Each structure stands twice: as C-alpha cells, then as structure tokens.
Amino acid sequence: MIRIQHPTGVLEGEIQLPLSKSISNRALIIQSISGGRVSISELSDADDTTVLRKLLSSTEKELHCGEGGTTLRFLLAALA
C-alpha cells in the first residue's frame, strides 16, 4: 500500500493508469463519490465502462446494467 499525505490535506496531481475496464470503473466510482471534484480522461471503451458511466449520471429510478457483471458489482457498491 502506498499512502500519500500532505499537511494541508489538499493534494493535486495526475496519475496515469492503464486503460482497463476495472480501473476505469473504479475511477468512475471515485469521481461519482467525490461529487465530480475528480476529473478523469481516457477511460476504457469496454461496454461495462460505457454503461457504468451512463448509469452513474442517470436520474432514472430503475437502472439496467445490461449483461455486465462488472457494471453491476461496481454500481451496487456505489449505491449501497
């Protein structure tokens, strides 16, 4: 585990990660729970990531994850 701390509690910077759907989905969840304060770019173009991105910004009461198990797992955790 790597811990990054700053005395003021404010950190700024960029991290480059490989374009995998799991990492992309984690980044989308982090962005969602941060209230949009985290910006992300260059996400995976996997269906699971595309669907999760749409669902996280949806205002619908009923959400359909399609056939993506990864999408369902990440979305359930975020909404719990």
JSON list of N, CA and C in Angstrom, two decimals:
[
{"chain": "A", "resi": 1, "resn": "MET", "atom": "N", "xyz": [0.85, -1.17, 0.00]},
{"chain": "A", "resi": 1, "resn": "MET", "atom": "CA", "xyz": [0.00, 0.00, 0.00]},
{"chain": "A", "resi": 1, "resn": "MET", "atom": "C", "xyz": [0.90, 1.24, 0.00]},
{"chain": "A", "resi": 2, "resn": "ILE", "atom": "N", "xyz": [0.47, 2.22, -0.77]},
{"chain": "A", "resi": 2, "resn": "ILE", "atom": "CA", "xyz": [1.17, 3.49, -0.82]},
{"chain": "A", "resi": 2, "resn": "ILE", "atom": "C", "xyz": [0.24, 4.55, -0.22]},
{"chain": "A", "resi": 3, "resn": "ARG", "atom": "N", "xyz": [0.72, 5.29, 0.75]},
{"chain": "A", "resi": 3, "resn": "ARG", "atom": "CA", "xyz": [-0.07, 6.35, 1.37]},
{"chain": "A", "resi": 3, "resn": "ARG", "atom": "C", "xyz": [0.54, 7.68, 0.98]},
{"chain": "A", "resi": 4, "resn": "ILE", "atom": "N", "xyz": [-0.29, 8.57, 0.49]},
{"chain": "A", "resi": 4, "resn": "ILE", "atom": "CA", "xyz": [0.16, 9.91, 0.11]},
{"chain": "A", "resi": 4, "resn": "ILE", "atom": "C", "xyz": [-0.58, 10.90, 0.99]},
{"chain": "A", "resi": 5, "resn": "GLN", "atom": "N", "xyz": [0.17, 11.74, 1.69]},
{"chain": "A", "resi": 5, "resn": "GLN", "atom": "CA", "xyz": [-0.44, 12.72, 2.57]},
{"chain": "A", "resi": 5, "resn": "GLN", "atom": "C", "xyz": [0.23, 14.07, 2.36]},
{"chain": "A", "resi": 6, "resn": "HIS", "atom": "N", "xyz": [-0.50, 15.09, 2.69]},
{"chain": "A", "resi": 6, "resn": "HIS", "atom": "CA", "xyz": [0.02, 16.45, 2.65]},
{"chain": "A", "resi": 6, "resn": "HIS", "atom": "C", "xyz": [-0.46, 17.15, 3.92]},
{"chain": "A", "resi": 7, "resn": "PRO", "atom": "N", "xyz": [0.37, 17.95, 4.53]},
{"chain": "A", "resi": 7, "resn": "PRO", "atom": "CA", "xyz": [-0.03, 18.60, 5.80]},
{"chain": "A", "resi": 7, "resn": "PRO", "atom": "C", "xyz": [-1.33, 19.39, 5.71]},
{"chain": "A", "resi": 8, "resn": "THR", "atom": "N", "xyz": [-1.63, 19.98, 4.55]},
{"chain": "A", "resi": 8, "resn": "THR", "atom": "CA", "xyz": [-2.87, 20.76, 4.43]},
{"chain": "A", "resi": 8, "resn": "THR", "atom": "C", "xyz": [-4.06, 19.89, 4.12]},
{"chain": "A", "resi": 9, "resn": "GLY", "atom": "N", "xyz": [-3.82, 18.63, 3.77]},
{"chain": "A", "resi": 9, "resn": "GLY", "atom": "CA", "xyz": [-4.91, 17.73, 3.40]},
{"chain": "A", "resi": 9, "resn": "GLY", "atom": "C", "xyz": [-5.33, 17.87, 1.96]},
{"chain": "A", "resi": 10, "resn": "VAL", "atom": "N", "xyz": [-4.72, 18.79, 1.21]},
{"chain": "A", "resi": 10, "resn": "VAL", "atom": "CA", "xyz": [-5.07, 19.02, -0.18]},
{"chain": "A", "resi": 10, "resn": "VAL", "atom": "C", "xyz": [-3.97, 18.45, -1.07]},
{"chain": "A", "resi": 11, "resn": "LEU", "atom": "N", "xyz": [-4.36, 17.58, -1.97]},
{"chain": "A", "resi": 11, "resn": "LEU", "atom": "CA", "xyz": [-3.42, 17.01, -2.91]},
{"chain": "A", "resi": 11, "resn": "LEU", "atom": "C", "xyz": [-3.87, 17.32, -4.33]},
{"chain": "A", "resi": 12, "resn": "GLU", "atom": "N", "xyz": [-2.95, 17.66, -5.17]},
{"chain": "A", "resi": 12, "resn": "GLU", "atom": "CA", "xyz": [-3.25, 17.89, -6.58]},
{"chain": "A", "resi": 12, "resn": "GLU", "atom": "C", "xyz": [-2.19, 17.18, -7.40]},
{"chain": "A", "resi": 13, "resn": "GLY", "atom": "N", "xyz": [-2.61, 16.66, -8.55]},
{"chain": "A", "resi": 13, "resn": "GLY", "atom": "CA", "xyz": [-1.66, 16.00, -9.42]},
{"chain": "A", "resi": 13, "resn": "GLY", "atom": "C", "xyz": [-2.36, 15.12, -10.42]},
{"chain": "A", "resi": 14, "resn": "GLU", "atom": "N", "xyz": [-1.59, 14.38, -11.16]},
{"chain": "A", "resi": 14, "resn": "GLU", "atom": "CA", "xyz": [-2.12, 13.47, -12.17]},
{"chain": "A", "resi": 14, "resn": "GLU", "atom": "C", "xyz": [-1.52, 12.10, -11.97]},
{"chain": "A", "resi": 15, "resn": "ILE", "atom": "N", "xyz": [-2.34, 11.09, -12.22]},
{"chain": "A", "resi": 15, "resn": "ILE", "atom": "CA", "xyz": [-1.88, 9.70, -12.18]},
{"chain": "A", "resi": 15, "resn": "ILE", "atom": "C", "xyz": [-2.28, 9.06, -13.49]},
{"chain": "A", "resi": 16, "resn": "GLN", "atom": "N", "xyz": [-1.34, 8.45, -14.18]},
{"chain": "A", "resi": 16, "resn": "GLN", "atom": "CA", "xyz": [-1.64, 7.75, -15.42]},
{"chain": "A", "resi": 16, "resn": "GLN", "atom": "C", "xyz": [-1.78, 6.26, -15.13]},
{"chain": "A", "resi": 17, "resn": "LEU", "atom": "N", "xyz": [-2.94, 5.71, -15.46]},
{"chain": "A", "resi": 17, "resn": "LEU", "atom": "CA", "xyz": [-3.21, 4.30, -15.24]},
{"chain": "A", "resi": 17, "resn": "LEU", "atom": "C", "xyz": [-3.47, 3.61, -16.58]},
{"chain": "A", "resi": 18, "resn": "PRO", "atom": "N", "xyz": [-3.23, 2.29, -16.65]},
{"chain": "A", "resi": 18, "resn": "PRO", "atom": "CA", "xyz": [-3.54, 1.58, -17.89]},
{"chain": "A", "resi": 18, "resn": "PRO", "atom": "C", "xyz": [-5.05, 1.60, -18.16]},
{"chain": "A", "resi": 19, "resn": "LEU", "atom": "N", "xyz": [-5.43, 1.44, -19.42]},
{"chain": "A", "resi": 19, "resn": "LEU", "atom": "CA", "xyz": [-6.84, 1.51, -19.80]},
{"chain": "A", "resi": 19, "resn": "LEU", "atom": "C", "xyz": [-7.52, 0.15, -19.66]},
{"chain": "A", "resi": 20, "resn": "SER", "atom": "N", "xyz": [-7.77, -0.26, -18.45]},
{"chain": "A", "resi": 20, "resn": "SER", "atom": "CA", "xyz": [-8.53, -1.49, -18.24]},
{"chain": "A", "resi": 20, "resn": "SER", "atom": "C", "xyz": [-9.92, -1.12, -17.77]},
{"chain": "A", "resi": 21, "resn": "LYS", "atom": "N", "xyz": [-10.90, -2.02, -18.03]},
{"chain": "A", "resi": 21, "resn": "LYS", "atom": "CA", "xyz": [-12.26, -1.68, -17.63]},
{"chain": "A", "resi": 21, "resn": "LYS", "atom": "C", "xyz": [-12.40, -1.63, -16.11]},
{"chain": "A", "resi": 22, "resn": "SER", "atom": "N", "xyz": [-11.68, -2.47, -15.39]},
{"chain": "A", "resi": 22, "resn": "SER", "atom": "CA", "xyz": [-11.78, -2.46, -13.93]},
{"chain": "A", "resi": 22, "resn": "SER", "atom": "C", "xyz": [-11.23, -1.16, -13.35]},
{"chain": "A", "resi": 23, "resn": "ILE", "atom": "N", "xyz": [-10.08, -0.72, -13.85]},
{"chain": "A", "resi": 23, "resn": "ILE", "atom": "CA", "xyz": [-9.51, 0.54, -13.37]},
{"chain": "A", "resi": 23, "resn": "ILE", "atom": "C", "xyz": [-10.39, 1.71, -13.80]},
{"chain": "A", "resi": 24, "resn": "SER", "atom": "N", "xyz": [-10.90, 1.68, -15.02]},
{"chain": "A", "resi": 24, "resn": "SER", "atom": "CA", "xyz": [-11.80, 2.73, -15.49]},
{"chain": "A", "resi": 24, "resn": "SER", "atom": "C", "xyz": [-13.06, 2.80, -14.63]},
{"chain": "A", "resi": 25, "resn": "ASN", "atom": "N", "xyz": [-13.62, 1.64, -14.30]},
{"chain": "A", "resi": 25, "resn": "ASN", "atom": "CA", "xyz": [-14.83, 1.62, -13.48]},
{"chain": "A", "resi": 25, "resn": "ASN", "atom": "C", "xyz": [-14.54, 2.13, -12.07]},
{"chain": "A", "resi": 26, "resn": "ARG", "atom": "N", "xyz": [-13.40, 1.80, -11.53]},
{"chain": "A", "resi": 26, "resn": "ARG", "atom": "CA", "xyz": [-13.02, 2.33, -10.22]},
{"chain": "A", "resi": 26, "resn": "ARG", "atom": "C", "xyz": [-12.88, 3.85, -10.27]},
{"chain": "A", "resi": 27, "resn": "ALA", "atom": "N", "xyz": [-12.27, 4.34, -11.34]},
{"chain": "A", "resi": 27, "resn": "ALA", "atom": "CA", "xyz": [-12.12, 5.80, -11.50]},
{"chain": "A", "resi": 27, "resn": "ALA", "atom": "C", "xyz": [-13.49, 6.48, -11.59]},
{"chain": "A", "resi": 28, "resn": "LEU", "atom": "N", "xyz": [-14.43, 5.86, -12.30]},
{"chain": "A", "resi": 28, "resn": "LEU", "atom": "CA", "xyz": [-15.78, 6.43, -12.40]},
{"chain": "A", "resi": 28, "resn": "LEU", "atom": "C", "xyz": [-16.47, 6.47, -11.04]},
{"chain": "A", "resi": 29, "resn": "ILE", "atom": "N", "xyz": [-16.29, 5.43, -10.23]},
{"chain": "A", "resi": 29, "resn": "ILE", "atom": "CA", "xyz": [-16.88, 5.41, -8.90]},
{"chain": "A", "resi": 29, "resn": "ILE", "atom": "C", "xyz": [-16.25, 6.49, -8.02]},
{"chain": "A", "resi": 30, "resn": "ILE", "atom": "N", "xyz": [-14.94, 6.61, -8.09]},
{"chain": "A", "resi": 30, "resn": "ILE", "atom": "CA", "xyz": [-14.25, 7.65, -7.31]},
{"chain": "A", "resi": 30, "resn": "ILE", "atom": "C", "xyz": [-14.75, 9.03, -7.71]},
{"chain": "A", "resi": 31, "resn": "GLN", "atom": "N", "xyz": [-14.90, 9.25, -9.01]},
{"chain": "A", "resi": 31, "resn": "GLN", "atom": "CA", "xyz": [-15.41, 10.53, -9.49]},
{"chain": "A", "resi": 31, "resn": "GLN", "atom": "C", "xyz": [-16.82, 10.76, -8.98]},
{"chain": "A", "resi": 32, "resn": "SER", "atom": "N", "xyz": [-17.63, 9.73, -9.00]},
{"chain": "A", "resi": 32, "resn": "SER", "atom": "CA", "xyz": [-19.02, 9.85, -8.56]},
{"chain": "A", "resi": 32, "resn": "SER", "atom": "C", "xyz": [-19.12, 10.19, -7.07]},
{"chain": "A", "resi": 33, "resn": "ILE", "atom": "N", "xyz": [-18.37, 9.47, -6.24]},
{"chain": "A", "resi": 33, "resn": "ILE", "atom": "CA", "xyz": [-18.48, 9.74, -4.79]},
{"chain": "A", "resi": 33, "resn": "ILE", "atom": "C", "xyz": [-17.76, 11.01, -4.38]},
{"chain": "A", "resi": 34, "resn": "SER", "atom": "N", "xyz": [-16.91, 11.55, -5.27]},
{"chain": "A", "resi": 34, "resn": "SER", "atom": "CA", "xyz": [-16.23, 12.82, -4.96]},
{"chain": "A", "resi": 34, "resn": "SER", "atom": "C", "xyz": [-17.11, 14.01, -5.31]},
{"chain": "A", "resi": 35, "resn": "GLY", "atom": "N", "xyz": [-18.28, 13.75, -5.85]},
{"chain": "A", "resi": 35, "resn": "GLY", "atom": "CA", "xyz": [-19.16, 14.84, -6.25]},
{"chain": "A", "resi": 35, "resn": "GLY", "atom": "C", "xyz": [-18.66, 15.56, -7.49]},
{"chain": "A", "resi": 36, "resn": "GLY", "atom": "N", "xyz": [-17.85, 14.89, -8.29]},
{"chain": "A", "resi": 36, "resn": "GLY", "atom": "CA", "xyz": [-17.34, 15.48, -9.53]},
{"chain": "A", "resi": 36, "resn": "GLY", "atom": "C", "xyz": [-16.06, 16.27, -9.36]},
{"chain": "A", "resi": 37, "resn": "ARG", "atom": "N", "xyz": [-15.49, 16.27, -8.16]},
{"chain": "A", "resi": 37, "resn": "ARG", "atom": "CA", "xyz": [-14.24, 17.02, -7.94]},
{"chain": "A", "resi": 37, "resn": "ARG", "atom": "C", "xyz": [-13.03, 16.33, -8.56]},
{"chain": "A", "resi": 38, "resn": "VAL", "atom": "N", "xyz": [-13.18, 15.06, -8.89]},
{"chain": "A", "resi": 38, "resn": "VAL", "atom": "CA", "xyz": [-12.11, 14.32, -9.54]},
{"chain": "A", "resi": 38, "resn": "VAL", "atom": "C", "xyz": [-12.42, 14.26, -11.03]},
{"chain": "A", "resi": 39, "resn": "SER", "atom": "N", "xyz": [-11.47, 14.68, -11.85]},
{"chain": "A", "resi": 39, "resn": "SER", "atom": "CA", "xyz": [-11.69, 14.60, -13.30]},
{"chain": "A", "resi": 39, "resn": "SER", "atom": "C", "xyz": [-10.91, 13.41, -13.84]},
{"chain": "A", "resi": 40, "resn": "ILE", "atom": "N", "xyz": [-11.51, 12.74, -14.80]},
{"chain": "A", "resi": 40, "resn": "ILE", "atom": "CA", "xyz": [-10.86, 11.58, -15.41]},
{"chain": "A", "resi": 40, "resn": "ILE", "atom": "C", "xyz": [-10.95, 11.71, -16.92]},
{"chain": "A", "resi": 41, "resn": "SER", "atom": "N", "xyz": [-10.00, 11.07, -17.59]},
{"chain": "A", "resi": 41, "resn": "SER", "atom": "CA", "xyz": [-10.00, 11.06, -19.04]},
{"chain": "A", "resi": 41, "resn": "SER", "atom": "C", "xyz": [-9.41, 9.75, -19.51]},
{"chain": "A", "resi": 42, "resn": "GLU", "atom": "N", "xyz": [-9.57, 9.47, -20.77]},
{"chain": "A", "resi": 42, "resn": "GLU", "atom": "CA", "xyz": [-9.02, 8.28, -21.40]},
{"chain": "A", "resi": 42, "resn": "GLU", "atom": "C", "xyz": [-9.45, 7.00, -20.71]},
{"chain": "A", "resi": 43, "resn": "LEU", "atom": "N", "xyz": [-10.77, 6.83, -20.58]},
{"chain": "A", "resi": 43, "resn": "LEU", "atom": "CA", "xyz": [-11.32, 5.62, -19.99]},
{"chain": "A", "resi": 43, "resn": "LEU", "atom": "C", "xyz": [-11.34, 4.49, -21.02]},
{"chain": "A", "resi": 44, "resn": "SER", "atom": "N", "xyz": [-11.43, 3.28, -20.51]},
{"chain": "A", "resi": 44, "resn": "SER", "atom": "CA", "xyz": [-11.60, 2.11, -21.37]},
{"chain": "A", "resi": 44, "resn": "SER", "atom": "C", "xyz": [-12.87, 2.28, -22.21]},
{"chain": "A", "resi": 45, "resn": "ASP", "atom": "N", "xyz": [-12.86, 1.73, -23.40]},
{"chain": "A", "resi": 45, "resn": "ASP", "atom": "CA", "xyz": [-14.06, 1.80, -24.24]},
{"chain": "A", "resi": 45, "resn": "ASP", "atom": "C", "xyz": [-14.88, 0.51, -24.14]},
{"chain": "A", "resi": 46, "resn": "ALA", "atom": "N", "xyz": [-14.63, -0.29, -23.09]},
{"chain": "A", "resi": 46, "resn": "ALA", "atom": "CA", "xyz": [-15.39, -1.52, -22.86]},
{"chain": "A", "resi": 46, "resn": "ALA", "atom": "C", "xyz": [-16.85, -1.18, -22.59]},
{"chain": "A", "resi": 47, "resn": "ASP", "atom": "N", "xyz": [-17.75, -2.08, -22.98]},
{"chain": "A", "resi": 47, "resn": "ASP", "atom": "CA", "xyz": [-19.18, -1.87, -22.77]},
{"chain": "A", "resi": 47, "resn": "ASP", "atom": "C", "xyz": [-19.50, -1.63, -21.29]},
{"chain": "A", "resi": 48, "resn": "ASP", "atom": "N", "xyz": [-18.86, -2.39, -20.40]},
{"chain": "A", "resi": 48, "resn": "ASP", "atom": "CA", "xyz": [-19.12, -2.24, -18.97]},
{"chain": "A", "resi": 48, "resn": "ASP", "atom": "C", "xyz": [-18.83, -0.82, -18.50]},
{"chain": "A", "resi": 49, "resn": "THR", "atom": "N", "xyz": [-17.76, -0.24, -18.99]},
{"chain": "A", "resi": 49, "resn": "THR", "atom": "CA", "xyz": [-17.39, 1.12, -18.58]},
{"chain": "A", "resi": 49, "resn": "THR", "atom": "C", "xyz": [-18.35, 2.14, -19.17]},
{"chain": "A", "resi": 50, "resn": "THR", "atom": "N", "xyz": [-18.71, 1.97, -20.42]},
{"chain": "A", "resi": 50, "resn": "THR", "atom": "CA", "xyz": [-19.66, 2.88, -21.07]},
{"chain": "A", "resi": 50, "resn": "THR", "atom": "C", "xyz": [-21.00, 2.87, -20.35]},
{"chain": "A", "resi": 51, "resn": "VAL", "atom": "N", "xyz": [-21.49, 1.67, -20.03]},
{"chain": "A", "resi": 51, "resn": "VAL", "atom": "CA", "xyz": [-22.78, 1.54, -19.35]},
{"chain": "A", "resi": 51, "resn": "VAL", "atom": "C", "xyz": [-22.70, 2.13, -17.94]},
{"chain": "A", "resi": 52, "resn": "LEU", "atom": "N", "xyz": [-21.62, 1.84, -17.20]},
{"chain": "A", "resi": 52, "resn": "LEU", "atom": "CA", "xyz": [-21.49, 2.38, -15.84]},
{"chain": "A", "resi": 52, "resn": "LEU", "atom": "C", "xyz": [-21.47, 3.90, -15.86]},
{"chain": "A", "resi": 53, "resn": "ARG", "atom": "N", "xyz": [-20.77, 4.48, -16.80]},
{"chain": "A", "resi": 53, "resn": "ARG", "atom": "CA", "xyz": [-20.71, 5.95, -16.91]},
{"chain": "A", "resi": 53, "resn": "ARG", "atom": "C", "xyz": [-22.11, 6.53, -17.09]},
{"chain": "A", "resi": 54, "resn": "LYS", "atom": "N", "xyz": [-22.91, 5.92, -17.95]},
{"chain": "A", "resi": 54, "resn": "LYS", "atom": "CA", "xyz": [-24.28, 6.40, -18.19]},
{"chain": "A", "resi": 54, "resn": "LYS", "atom": "C", "xyz": [-25.15, 6.21, -16.95]},
{"chain": "A", "resi": 55, "resn": "LEU", "atom": "N", "xyz": [-25.01, 5.06, -16.29]},
{"chain": "A", "resi": 55, "resn": "LEU", "atom": "CA", "xyz": [-25.84, 4.79, -15.12]},
{"chain": "A", "resi": 55, "resn": "LEU", "atom": "C", "xyz": [-25.52, 5.72, -13.96]},
{"chain": "A", "resi": 56, "resn": "LEU", "atom": "N", "xyz": [-24.26, 6.06, -13.78]},
{"chain": "A", "resi": 56, "resn": "LEU", "atom": "CA", "xyz": [-23.88, 6.95, -12.68]},
{"chain": "A", "resi": 56, "resn": "LEU", "atom": "C", "xyz": [-24.43, 8.36, -12.85]},
{"chain": "A", "resi": 57, "resn": "SER", "atom": "N", "xyz": [-24.72, 8.75, -14.08]},
{"chain": "A", "resi": 57, "resn": "SER", "atom": "CA", "xyz": [-25.28, 10.08, -14.31]},
{"chain": "A", "resi": 57, "resn": "SER", "atom": "C", "xyz": [-26.79, 10.03, -14.56]},
{"chain": "A", "resi": 58, "resn": "SER", "atom": "N", "xyz": [-27.37, 8.86, -14.46]},
{"chain": "A", "resi": 58, "resn": "SER", "atom": "CA", "xyz": [-28.79, 8.69, -14.73]},
{"chain": "A", "resi": 58, "resn": "SER", "atom": "C", "xyz": [-29.65, 9.18, -13.57]},
{"chain": "A", "resi": 59, "resn": "THR", "atom": "N", "xyz": [-30.81, 9.69, -13.90]},
{"chain": "A", "resi": 59, "resn": "THR", "atom": "CA", "xyz": [-31.78, 10.10, -12.88]},
{"chain": "A", "resi": 59, "resn": "THR", "atom": "C", "xyz": [-32.97, 9.13, -12.83]},
{"chain": "A", "resi": 60, "resn": "GLU", "atom": "N", "xyz": [-32.87, 8.05, -13.58]},
{"chain": "A", "resi": 60, "resn": "GLU", "atom": "CA", "xyz": [-33.94, 7.05, -13.62]},
{"chain": "A", "resi": 60, "resn": "GLU", "atom": "C", "xyz": [-34.03, 6.32, -12.29]},
{"chain": "A", "resi": 61, "resn": "LYS", "atom": "N", "xyz": [-35.23, 5.89, -11.94]},
{"chain": "A", "resi": 61, "resn": "LYS", "atom": "CA", "xyz": [-35.41, 5.12, -10.71]},
{"chain": "A", "resi": 61, "resn": "LYS", "atom": "C", "xyz": [-35.01, 3.67, -10.89]},
{"chain": "A", "resi": 62, "resn": "GLU", "atom": "N", "xyz": [-35.11, 3.18, -12.11]},
{"chain": "A", "resi": 62, "resn": "GLU", "atom": "CA", "xyz": [-34.77, 1.80, -12.42]},
{"chain": "A", "resi": 62, "resn": "GLU", "atom": "C", "xyz": [-33.56, 1.80, -13.34]},
{"chain": "A", "resi": 63, "resn": "LEU", "atom": "N", "xyz": [-32.50, 1.12, -12.93]},
{"chain": "A", "resi": 63, "resn": "LEU", "atom": "CA", "xyz": [-31.26, 1.10, -13.70]},
{"chain": "A", "resi": 63, "resn": "LEU", "atom": "C", "xyz": [-31.03, -0.29, -14.27]},
{"chain": "A", "resi": 64, "resn": "HIS", "atom": "N", "xyz": [-30.63, -0.36, -15.53]},
{"chain": "A", "resi": 64, "resn": "HIS", "atom": "CA", "xyz": [-30.37, -1.63, -16.19]},
{"chain": "A", "resi": 64, "resn": "HIS", "atom": "C", "xyz": [-28.89, -1.71, -16.54]},
{"chain": "A", "resi": 65, "resn": "CYS", "atom": "N", "xyz": [-28.22, -2.71, -15.98]},
{"chain": "A", "resi": 65, "resn": "CYS", "atom": "CA", "xyz": [-26.78, -2.87, -16.16]},
{"chain": "A", "resi": 65, "resn": "CYS", "atom": "C", "xyz": [-26.43, -3.67, -17.41]},
{"chain": "A", "resi": 66, "resn": "GLY", "atom": "N", "xyz": [-27.42, -4.15, -18.11]},
{"chain": "A", "resi": 66, "resn": "GLY", "atom": "CA", "xyz": [-27.13, -4.99, -19.27]},
{"chain": "A", "resi": 66, "resn": "GLY", "atom": "C", "xyz": [-26.56, -6.32, -18.81]},
{"chain": "A", "resi": 67, "resn": "GLU", "atom": "N", "xyz": [-25.62, -6.84, -19.57]},
{"chain": "A", "resi": 67, "resn": "GLU", "atom": "CA", "xyz": [-25.05, -8.15, -19.26]},
{"chain": "A", "resi": 67, "resn": "GLU", "atom": "C", "xyz": [-23.73, -8.05, -18.50]},
{"chain": "A", "resi": 68, "resn": "GLY", "atom": "N", "xyz": [-23.36, -6.85, -18.11]},
{"chain": "A", "resi": 68, "resn": "GLY", "atom": "CA", "xyz": [-22.06, -6.65, -17.47]},
{"chain": "A", "resi": 68, "resn": "GLY", "atom": "C", "xyz": [-22.06, -6.92, -15.98]},
{"chain": "A", "resi": 69, "resn": "GLY", "atom": "N", "xyz": [-21.45, -8.01, -15.58]},
{"chain": "A", "resi": 69, "resn": "GLY", "atom": "CA", "xyz": [-21.32, -8.31, -14.16]},
{"chain": "A", "resi": 69, "resn": "GLY", "atom": "C", "xyz": [-20.46, -7.29, -13.44]},
{"chain": "A", "resi": 70, "resn": "THR", "atom": "N", "xyz": [-19.43, -6.81, -14.13]},
{"chain": "A", "resi": 70, "resn": "THR", "atom": "CA", "xyz": [-18.56, -5.79, -13.54]},
{"chain": "A", "resi": 70, "resn": "THR", "atom": "C", "xyz": [-19.35, -4.52, -13.26]},
{"chain": "A", "resi": 71, "resn": "THR", "atom": "N", "xyz": [-20.18, -4.14, -14.22]},
{"chain": "A", "resi": 71, "resn": "THR", "atom": "CA", "xyz": [-21.02, -2.95, -14.05]},
{"chain": "A", "resi": 71, "resn": "THR", "atom": "C", "xyz": [-21.93, -3.10, -12.83]},
{"chain": "A", "resi": 72, "resn": "LEU", "atom": "N", "xyz": [-22.57, -4.24, -12.71]},
{"chain": "A", "resi": 72, "resn": "LEU", "atom": "CA", "xyz": [-23.48, -4.49, -11.60]},
{"chain": "A", "resi": 72, "resn": "LEU", "atom": "C", "xyz": [-22.74, -4.43, -10.26]},
{"chain": "A", "resi": 73, "resn": "ARG", "atom": "N", "xyz": [-21.60, -5.09, -10.16]},
{"chain": "A", "resi": 73, "resn": "ARG", "atom": "CA", "xyz": [-20.86, -5.11, -8.90]},
{"chain": "A", "resi": 73, "resn": "ARG", "atom": "C", "xyz": [-20.42, -3.72, -8.47]},
{"chain": "A", "resi": 74, "resn": "PHE", "atom": "N", "xyz": [-19.88, -2.95, -9.40]},
{"chain": "A", "resi": 74, "resn": "PHE", "atom": "CA", "xyz": [-19.42, -1.60, -9.06]},
{"chain": "A", "resi": 74, "resn": "PHE", "atom": "C", "xyz": [-20.60, -0.69, -8.71]},
{"chain": "A", "resi": 75, "resn": "LEU", "atom": "N", "xyz": [-21.68, -0.80, -9.47]},
{"chain": "A", "resi": 75, "resn": "LEU", "atom": "CA", "xyz": [-22.85, 0.07, -9.23]},
{"chain": "A", "resi": 75, "resn": "LEU", "atom": "C", "xyz": [-23.51, -0.26, -7.89]},
{"chain": "A", "resi": 76, "resn": "LEU", "atom": "N", "xyz": [-23.63, -1.53, -7.56]},
{"chain": "A", "resi": 76, "resn": "LEU", "atom": "CA", "xyz": [-24.22, -1.92, -6.28]},
{"chain": "A", "resi": 76, "resn": "LEU", "atom": "C", "xyz": [-23.41, -1.36, -5.12]},
{"chain": "A", "resi": 77, "resn": "ALA", "atom": "N", "xyz": [-22.11, -1.46, -5.21]},
{"chain": "A", "resi": 77, "resn": "ALA", "atom": "CA", "xyz": [-21.25, -0.93, -4.15]},
{"chain": "A", "resi": 77, "resn": "ALA", "atom": "C", "xyz": [-21.41, 0.59, -4.03]},
{"chain": "A", "resi": 78, "resn": "ALA", "atom": "N", "xyz": [-21.48, 1.27, -5.15]},
{"chain": "A", "resi": 78, "resn": "ALA", "atom": "CA", "xyz": [-21.60, 2.73, -5.13]},
{"chain": "A", "resi": 78, "resn": "ALA", "atom": "C", "xyz": [-22.94, 3.19, -4.57]},
{"chain": "A", "resi": 79, "resn": "LEU", "atom": "N", "xyz": [-23.98, 2.44, -4.85]},
{"chain": "A", "resi": 79, "resn": "LEU", "atom": "CA", "xyz": [-25.32, 2.84, -4.41]},
{"chain": "A", "resi": 79, "resn": "LEU", "atom": "C", "xyz": [-25.66, 2.37, -3.00]},
{"chain": "A", "resi": 80, "resn": "ALA", "atom": "N", "xyz": [-24.84, 1.47, -2.45]},
{"chain": "A", "resi": 80, "resn": "ALA", "atom": "CA", "xyz": [-25.14, 0.91, -1.12]},
{"chain": "A", "resi": 80, "resn": "ALA", "atom": "C", "xyz": [-24.94, 1.95, -0.03]}
]
